[in-house]
Every structure is written in C-alpha cells, then in structure tokens.
CSV table of C-alpha atoms and ligand atoms in Angstrom, one decimal:
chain,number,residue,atom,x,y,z
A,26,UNK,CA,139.3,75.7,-8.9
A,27,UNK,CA,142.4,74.2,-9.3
A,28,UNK,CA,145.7,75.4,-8.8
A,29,UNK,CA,144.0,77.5,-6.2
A,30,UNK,CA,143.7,74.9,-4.2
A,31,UNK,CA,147.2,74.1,-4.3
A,32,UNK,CA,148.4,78.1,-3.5
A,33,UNK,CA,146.7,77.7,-0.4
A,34,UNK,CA,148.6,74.6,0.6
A,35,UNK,CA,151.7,76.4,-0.4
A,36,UNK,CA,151.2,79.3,2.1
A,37,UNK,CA,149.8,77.4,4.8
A,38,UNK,CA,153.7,75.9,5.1
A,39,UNK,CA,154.3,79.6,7.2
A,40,UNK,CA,151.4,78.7,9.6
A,41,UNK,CA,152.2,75.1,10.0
A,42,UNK,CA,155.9,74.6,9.3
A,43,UNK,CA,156.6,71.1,10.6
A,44,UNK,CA,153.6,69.7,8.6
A,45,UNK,CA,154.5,68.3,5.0
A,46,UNK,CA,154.0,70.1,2.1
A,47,UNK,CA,151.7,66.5,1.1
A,48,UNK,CA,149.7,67.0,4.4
A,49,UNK,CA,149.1,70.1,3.9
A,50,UNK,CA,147.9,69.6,-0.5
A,51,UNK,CA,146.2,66.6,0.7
A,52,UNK,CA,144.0,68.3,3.2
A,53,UNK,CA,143.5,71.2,0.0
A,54,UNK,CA,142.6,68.7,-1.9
A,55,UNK,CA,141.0,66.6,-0.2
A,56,UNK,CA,137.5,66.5,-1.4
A,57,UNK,CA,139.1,66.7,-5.2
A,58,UNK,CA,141.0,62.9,-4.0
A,59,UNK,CA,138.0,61.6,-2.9
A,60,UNK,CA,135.7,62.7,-5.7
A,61,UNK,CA,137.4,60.5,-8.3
A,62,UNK,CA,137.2,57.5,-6.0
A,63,UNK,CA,133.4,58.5,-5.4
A,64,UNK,CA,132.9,59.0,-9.2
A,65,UNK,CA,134.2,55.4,-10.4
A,66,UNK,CA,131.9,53.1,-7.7
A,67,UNK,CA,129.1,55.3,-8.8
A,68,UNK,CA,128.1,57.3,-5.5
A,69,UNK,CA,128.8,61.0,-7.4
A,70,UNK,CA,128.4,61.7,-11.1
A,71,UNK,CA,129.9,64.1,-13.3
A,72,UNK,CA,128.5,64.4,-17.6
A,73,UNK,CA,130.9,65.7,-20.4
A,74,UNK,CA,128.9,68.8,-21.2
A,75,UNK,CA,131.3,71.4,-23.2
A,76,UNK,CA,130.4,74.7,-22.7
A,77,UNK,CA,128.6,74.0,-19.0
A,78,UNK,CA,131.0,77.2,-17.7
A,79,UNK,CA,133.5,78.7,-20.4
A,80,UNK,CA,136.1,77.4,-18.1
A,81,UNK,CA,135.2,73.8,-18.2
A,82,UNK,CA,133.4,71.2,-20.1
A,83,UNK,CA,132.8,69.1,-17.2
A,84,UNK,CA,129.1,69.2,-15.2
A,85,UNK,CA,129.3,68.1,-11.4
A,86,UNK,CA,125.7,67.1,-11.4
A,87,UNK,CA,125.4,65.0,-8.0
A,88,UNK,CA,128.6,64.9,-5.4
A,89,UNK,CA,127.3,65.3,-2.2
A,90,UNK,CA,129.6,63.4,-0.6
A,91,UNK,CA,133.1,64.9,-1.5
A,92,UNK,CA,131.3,68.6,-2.4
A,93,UNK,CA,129.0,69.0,0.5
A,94,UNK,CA,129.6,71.7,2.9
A,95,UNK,CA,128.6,69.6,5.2
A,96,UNK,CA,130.7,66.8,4.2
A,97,UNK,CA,133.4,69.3,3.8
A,98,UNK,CA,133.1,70.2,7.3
A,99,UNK,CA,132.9,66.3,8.2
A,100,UNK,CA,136.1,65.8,6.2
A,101,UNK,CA,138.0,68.7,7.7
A,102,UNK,CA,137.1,66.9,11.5
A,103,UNK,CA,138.2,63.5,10.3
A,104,UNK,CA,141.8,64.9,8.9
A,105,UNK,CA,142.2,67.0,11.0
A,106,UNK,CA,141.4,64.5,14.4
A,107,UNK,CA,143.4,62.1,12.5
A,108,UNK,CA,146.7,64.1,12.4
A,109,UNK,CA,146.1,65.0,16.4
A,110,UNK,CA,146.3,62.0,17.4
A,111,UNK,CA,149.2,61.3,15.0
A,112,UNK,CA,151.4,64.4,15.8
A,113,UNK,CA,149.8,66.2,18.4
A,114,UNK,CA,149.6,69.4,16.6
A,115,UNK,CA,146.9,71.5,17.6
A,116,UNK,CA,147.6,74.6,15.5
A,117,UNK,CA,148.8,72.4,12.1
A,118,UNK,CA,145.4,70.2,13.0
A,119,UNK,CA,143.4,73.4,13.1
A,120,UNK,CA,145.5,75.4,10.0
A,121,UNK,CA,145.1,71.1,8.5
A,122,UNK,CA,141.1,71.6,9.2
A,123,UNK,CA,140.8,75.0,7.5
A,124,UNK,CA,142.4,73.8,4.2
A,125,UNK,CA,139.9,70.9,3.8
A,126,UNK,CA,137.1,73.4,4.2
A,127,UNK,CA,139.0,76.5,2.0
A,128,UNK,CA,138.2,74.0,-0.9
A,129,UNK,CA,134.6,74.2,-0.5
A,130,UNK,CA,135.1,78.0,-0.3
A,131,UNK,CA,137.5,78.4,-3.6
A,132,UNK,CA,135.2,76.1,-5.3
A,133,UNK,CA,131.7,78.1,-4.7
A,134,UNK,CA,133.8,80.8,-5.7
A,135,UNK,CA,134.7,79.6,-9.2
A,136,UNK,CA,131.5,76.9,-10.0
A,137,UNK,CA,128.2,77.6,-11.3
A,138,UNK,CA,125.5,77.0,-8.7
A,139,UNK,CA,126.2,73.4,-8.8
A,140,UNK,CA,127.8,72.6,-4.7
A,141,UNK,CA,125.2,71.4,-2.2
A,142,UNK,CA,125.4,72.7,1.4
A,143,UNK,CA,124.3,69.2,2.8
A,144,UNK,CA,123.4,65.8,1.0
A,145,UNK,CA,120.0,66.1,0.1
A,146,UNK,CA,119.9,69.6,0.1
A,147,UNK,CA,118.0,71.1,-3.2
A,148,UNK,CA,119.7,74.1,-3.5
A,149,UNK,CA,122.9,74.7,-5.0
A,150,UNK,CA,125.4,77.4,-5.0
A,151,UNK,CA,128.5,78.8,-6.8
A,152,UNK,CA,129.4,82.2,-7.9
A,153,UNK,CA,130.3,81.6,-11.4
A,154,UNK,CA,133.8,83.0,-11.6
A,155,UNK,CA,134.4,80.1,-14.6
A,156,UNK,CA,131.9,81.7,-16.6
A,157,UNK,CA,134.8,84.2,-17.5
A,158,UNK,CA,138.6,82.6,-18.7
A,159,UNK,CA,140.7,85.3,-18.5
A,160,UNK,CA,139.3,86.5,-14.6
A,161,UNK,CA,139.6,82.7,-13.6
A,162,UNK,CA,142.9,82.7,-15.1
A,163,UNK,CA,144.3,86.1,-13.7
A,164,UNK,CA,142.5,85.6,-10.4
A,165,UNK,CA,143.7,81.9,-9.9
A,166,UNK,CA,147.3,82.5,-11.2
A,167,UNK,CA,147.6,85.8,-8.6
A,168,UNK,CA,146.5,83.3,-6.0
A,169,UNK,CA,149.4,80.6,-7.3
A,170,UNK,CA,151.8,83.2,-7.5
A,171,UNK,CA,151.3,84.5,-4.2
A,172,UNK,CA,151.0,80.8,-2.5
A,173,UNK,CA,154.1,80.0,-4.3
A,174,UNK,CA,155.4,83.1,-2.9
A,175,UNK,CA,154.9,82.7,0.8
A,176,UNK,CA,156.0,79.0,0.2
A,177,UNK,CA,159.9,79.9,-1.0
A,178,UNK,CA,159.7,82.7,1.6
A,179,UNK,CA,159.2,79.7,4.5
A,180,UNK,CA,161.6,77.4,3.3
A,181,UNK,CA,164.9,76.6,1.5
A,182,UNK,CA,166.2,73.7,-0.8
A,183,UNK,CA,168.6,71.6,1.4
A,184,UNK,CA,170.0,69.9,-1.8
A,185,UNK,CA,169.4,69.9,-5.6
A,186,UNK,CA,166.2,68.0,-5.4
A,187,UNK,CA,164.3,70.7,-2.9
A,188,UNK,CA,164.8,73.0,-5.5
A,189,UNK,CA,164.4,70.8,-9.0
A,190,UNK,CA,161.9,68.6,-7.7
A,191,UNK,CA,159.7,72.0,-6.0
A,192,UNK,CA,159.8,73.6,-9.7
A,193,UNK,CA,159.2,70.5,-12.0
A,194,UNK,CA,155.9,70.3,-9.6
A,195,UNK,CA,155.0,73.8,-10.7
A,196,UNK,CA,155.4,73.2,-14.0
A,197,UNK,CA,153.4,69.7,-14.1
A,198,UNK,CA,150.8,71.6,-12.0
A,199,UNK,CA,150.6,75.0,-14.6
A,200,UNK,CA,150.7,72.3,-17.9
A,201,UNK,CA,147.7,70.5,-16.5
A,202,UNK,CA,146.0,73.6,-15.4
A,203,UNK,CA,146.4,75.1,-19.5
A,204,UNK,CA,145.3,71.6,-20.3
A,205,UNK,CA,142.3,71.6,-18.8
A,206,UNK,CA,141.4,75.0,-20.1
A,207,UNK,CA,142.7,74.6,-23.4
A,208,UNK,CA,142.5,71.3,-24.2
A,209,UNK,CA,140.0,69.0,-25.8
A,210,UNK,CA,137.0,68.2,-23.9
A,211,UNK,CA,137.8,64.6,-22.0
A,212,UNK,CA,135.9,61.5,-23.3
A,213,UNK,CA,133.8,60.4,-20.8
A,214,UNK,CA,133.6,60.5,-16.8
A,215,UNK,CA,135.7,57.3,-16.2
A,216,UNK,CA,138.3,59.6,-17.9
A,217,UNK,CA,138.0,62.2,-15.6
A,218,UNK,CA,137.7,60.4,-12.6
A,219,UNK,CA,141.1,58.1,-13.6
A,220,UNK,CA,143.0,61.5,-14.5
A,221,UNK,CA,141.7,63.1,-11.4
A,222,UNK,CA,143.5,60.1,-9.2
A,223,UNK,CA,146.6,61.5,-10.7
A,224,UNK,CA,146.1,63.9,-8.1
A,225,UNK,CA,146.9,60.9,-5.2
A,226,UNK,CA,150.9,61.2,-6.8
A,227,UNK,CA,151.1,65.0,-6.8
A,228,UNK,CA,150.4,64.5,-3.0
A,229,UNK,CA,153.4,61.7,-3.0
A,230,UNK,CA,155.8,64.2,-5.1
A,231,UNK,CA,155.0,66.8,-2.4
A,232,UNK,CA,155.9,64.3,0.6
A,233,UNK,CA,159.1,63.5,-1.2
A,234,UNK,CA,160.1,67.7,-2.2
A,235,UNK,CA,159.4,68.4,1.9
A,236,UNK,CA,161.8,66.1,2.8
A,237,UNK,CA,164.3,68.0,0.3
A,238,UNK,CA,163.4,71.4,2.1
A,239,UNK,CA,163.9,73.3,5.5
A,240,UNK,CA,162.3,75.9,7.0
A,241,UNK,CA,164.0,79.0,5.7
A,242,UNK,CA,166.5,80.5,8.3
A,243,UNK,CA,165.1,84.3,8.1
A,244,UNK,CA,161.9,83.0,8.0
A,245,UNK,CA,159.2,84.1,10.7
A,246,UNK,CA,157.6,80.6,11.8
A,247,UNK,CA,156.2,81.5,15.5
B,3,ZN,ZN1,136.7,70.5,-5.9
C-alpha cells in the first residue's frame, strides 16, 4: 500500500495533536524508509517482475528486516521509546507505536503472500487486494480521502504556506501513486530503492507544512 499509509498519518494528527505531521508519516512509513536503505547494502531484495500482482511490477522476495511482523513490532518499540524519552508523550508514543505497526497491517492487506511474520519464518502472508486495480484504487483512495479528511478537520493553515504547501504534498503524493500504477515498470532494484528514499523528503516537507498549521479551533483534541 501506499498512500494508505500516509491517510493513516493524516488522521492520527486528531489523536496526537502536538506530534508533527513528519513524526507521525515517518512512524507510517517507517518500514517503507528503511527498506530502501536495507535494499541498496544488500540485506533485503526486491526483482522487477511485471505482472507479480496487477497492481505492481515489483516482487518483495526477501525483507525480513523492514517487513517482518516481528520487526515491525521491534520498530514500533524503538520509535516509539525514542520519542518518550524525547517529548514525554505517552499517548503520541503509543498512537506513534500503532502507526509503525498499521503498515504491516495495510500491507498484508494489499500484498500477495509475500510478508514474513518473523525473520526466518517460511511462511508468508498477504491478502492479495493488488491483484484487483480498480478495488486497490477505490479502497486506498476512500482511505486517503478520509485521512485527509480528519486531517483538515484537526487543523488550520496559519499562513499561505499551511495551506499551499499541505495541497502541493497531496498532489506529489496522488502523481506518484498513478505513477506507480500506470507507469512503466522501473529498471532495476537500485531504481526502486533510490526512488523509494524519496520518501526521507516527503517526511521533511511534512515537518516543514506542520509548522505552517495549528490545531483547528473547533476541533475536538482531548
Ligand atoms: Zn511497506
């Protein structure tokens, strides 16, 4: 999944409201930053195979370490530990250490069996849900539109950029989103894992749009 991912950041801005939009997309996409970084020292592989779901042309055949449950779970501990002792937060750590593990969740959801519940493990799961375009698009745009939702509902543009900056982010995140499902196949793996660190700035535009936004007045944040 993909701009899943990033609807569940979105709303989670209601449960945690003094955590940054970037916090909170880093810790949704967490395993996704870390995969790329796995993928070019040659830990985790991935193989150009168009037509491995209809959805995508890429095959995650080995990535234990960012796509475990287990690691998942191990990830969500180390974030979320990280940002108690940072900001003493114990609900944003907690709501912080549920978005680490929602992206294993979203991504069994929409992968073929391909997602390892520890490293080692033999099995594999995933439901499939990119075997089928149109219900990964309809089912993954509902989810962005109502992330995006809950997001404007929580907060308010102090100034031109909170507002122009939050919306040029949708857009880049919807063009790549049709790219990747419409566009050619990419050329190898370093590819991916080089376009996939492009992620690492959409968490750096996010930072930069919550500091151009405040909690909305009428909205309910307790
Ligand atoms: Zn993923």
């Amino acid at each position: 999944m993909f701009i899943g991912h990033f609807a569940l950041a979105l709303a989670a801005k209601r449960a945690a409201p003094d955590t940054s939009l970037g916090t909170l997309i880093l810790a949704a996409q967490l395993l996704d930053g870390l995969w790329p970084l796995f993928v070019l020292i040659g830990v985790e592989r991935v193989e150009i195979a168009p037509g491995d779901t209809a959805f995508t042309p890429l095959a995650f055949t080995h990535y234990p370490y960012s796509h475990s449950l287990l690691a998942s779970v191990l990830w969500a501990a180390l974030f979320a530990g990280a940002y108690m002792i940072l900001r003493r937060d114990r609900r944003a750590a907690l709501v912080l250490a549920a978005l680490v593990v929602s992206h294993w969740v979203l991504d069994a959801a929409s992968h073929r069996p391909d997602l390892p519940l520890y490293p080692g493990d033999e099995a594999r799961f995933g439901l499939g849900l990119w075997n089928s375009v149109p219900a990964t698009l309809i089912l993954e745009g509902l989810l962005f539109i109502g992330g995006l939702g809950v997001y404007l509902a929580s907060t308010q543009a102090r100034d031109r950029s909170g507002g122009a900056g939050l919306w040029a982010l949708v857009g880049v995140l919807l063009l790549a989103y049709l790219g990747a499902a419409f566009g050619p196949p990419p050329p190898d793996a370093a590819t991916v894992a080089y376009s996939g660190l492009l992620g690492w700035v959409i968490v750096a535009w996010a930072y930069w749009i919550d500091r151009h936004r405040a909690p909305a007045v009428a909205a309910v944040t307790g």
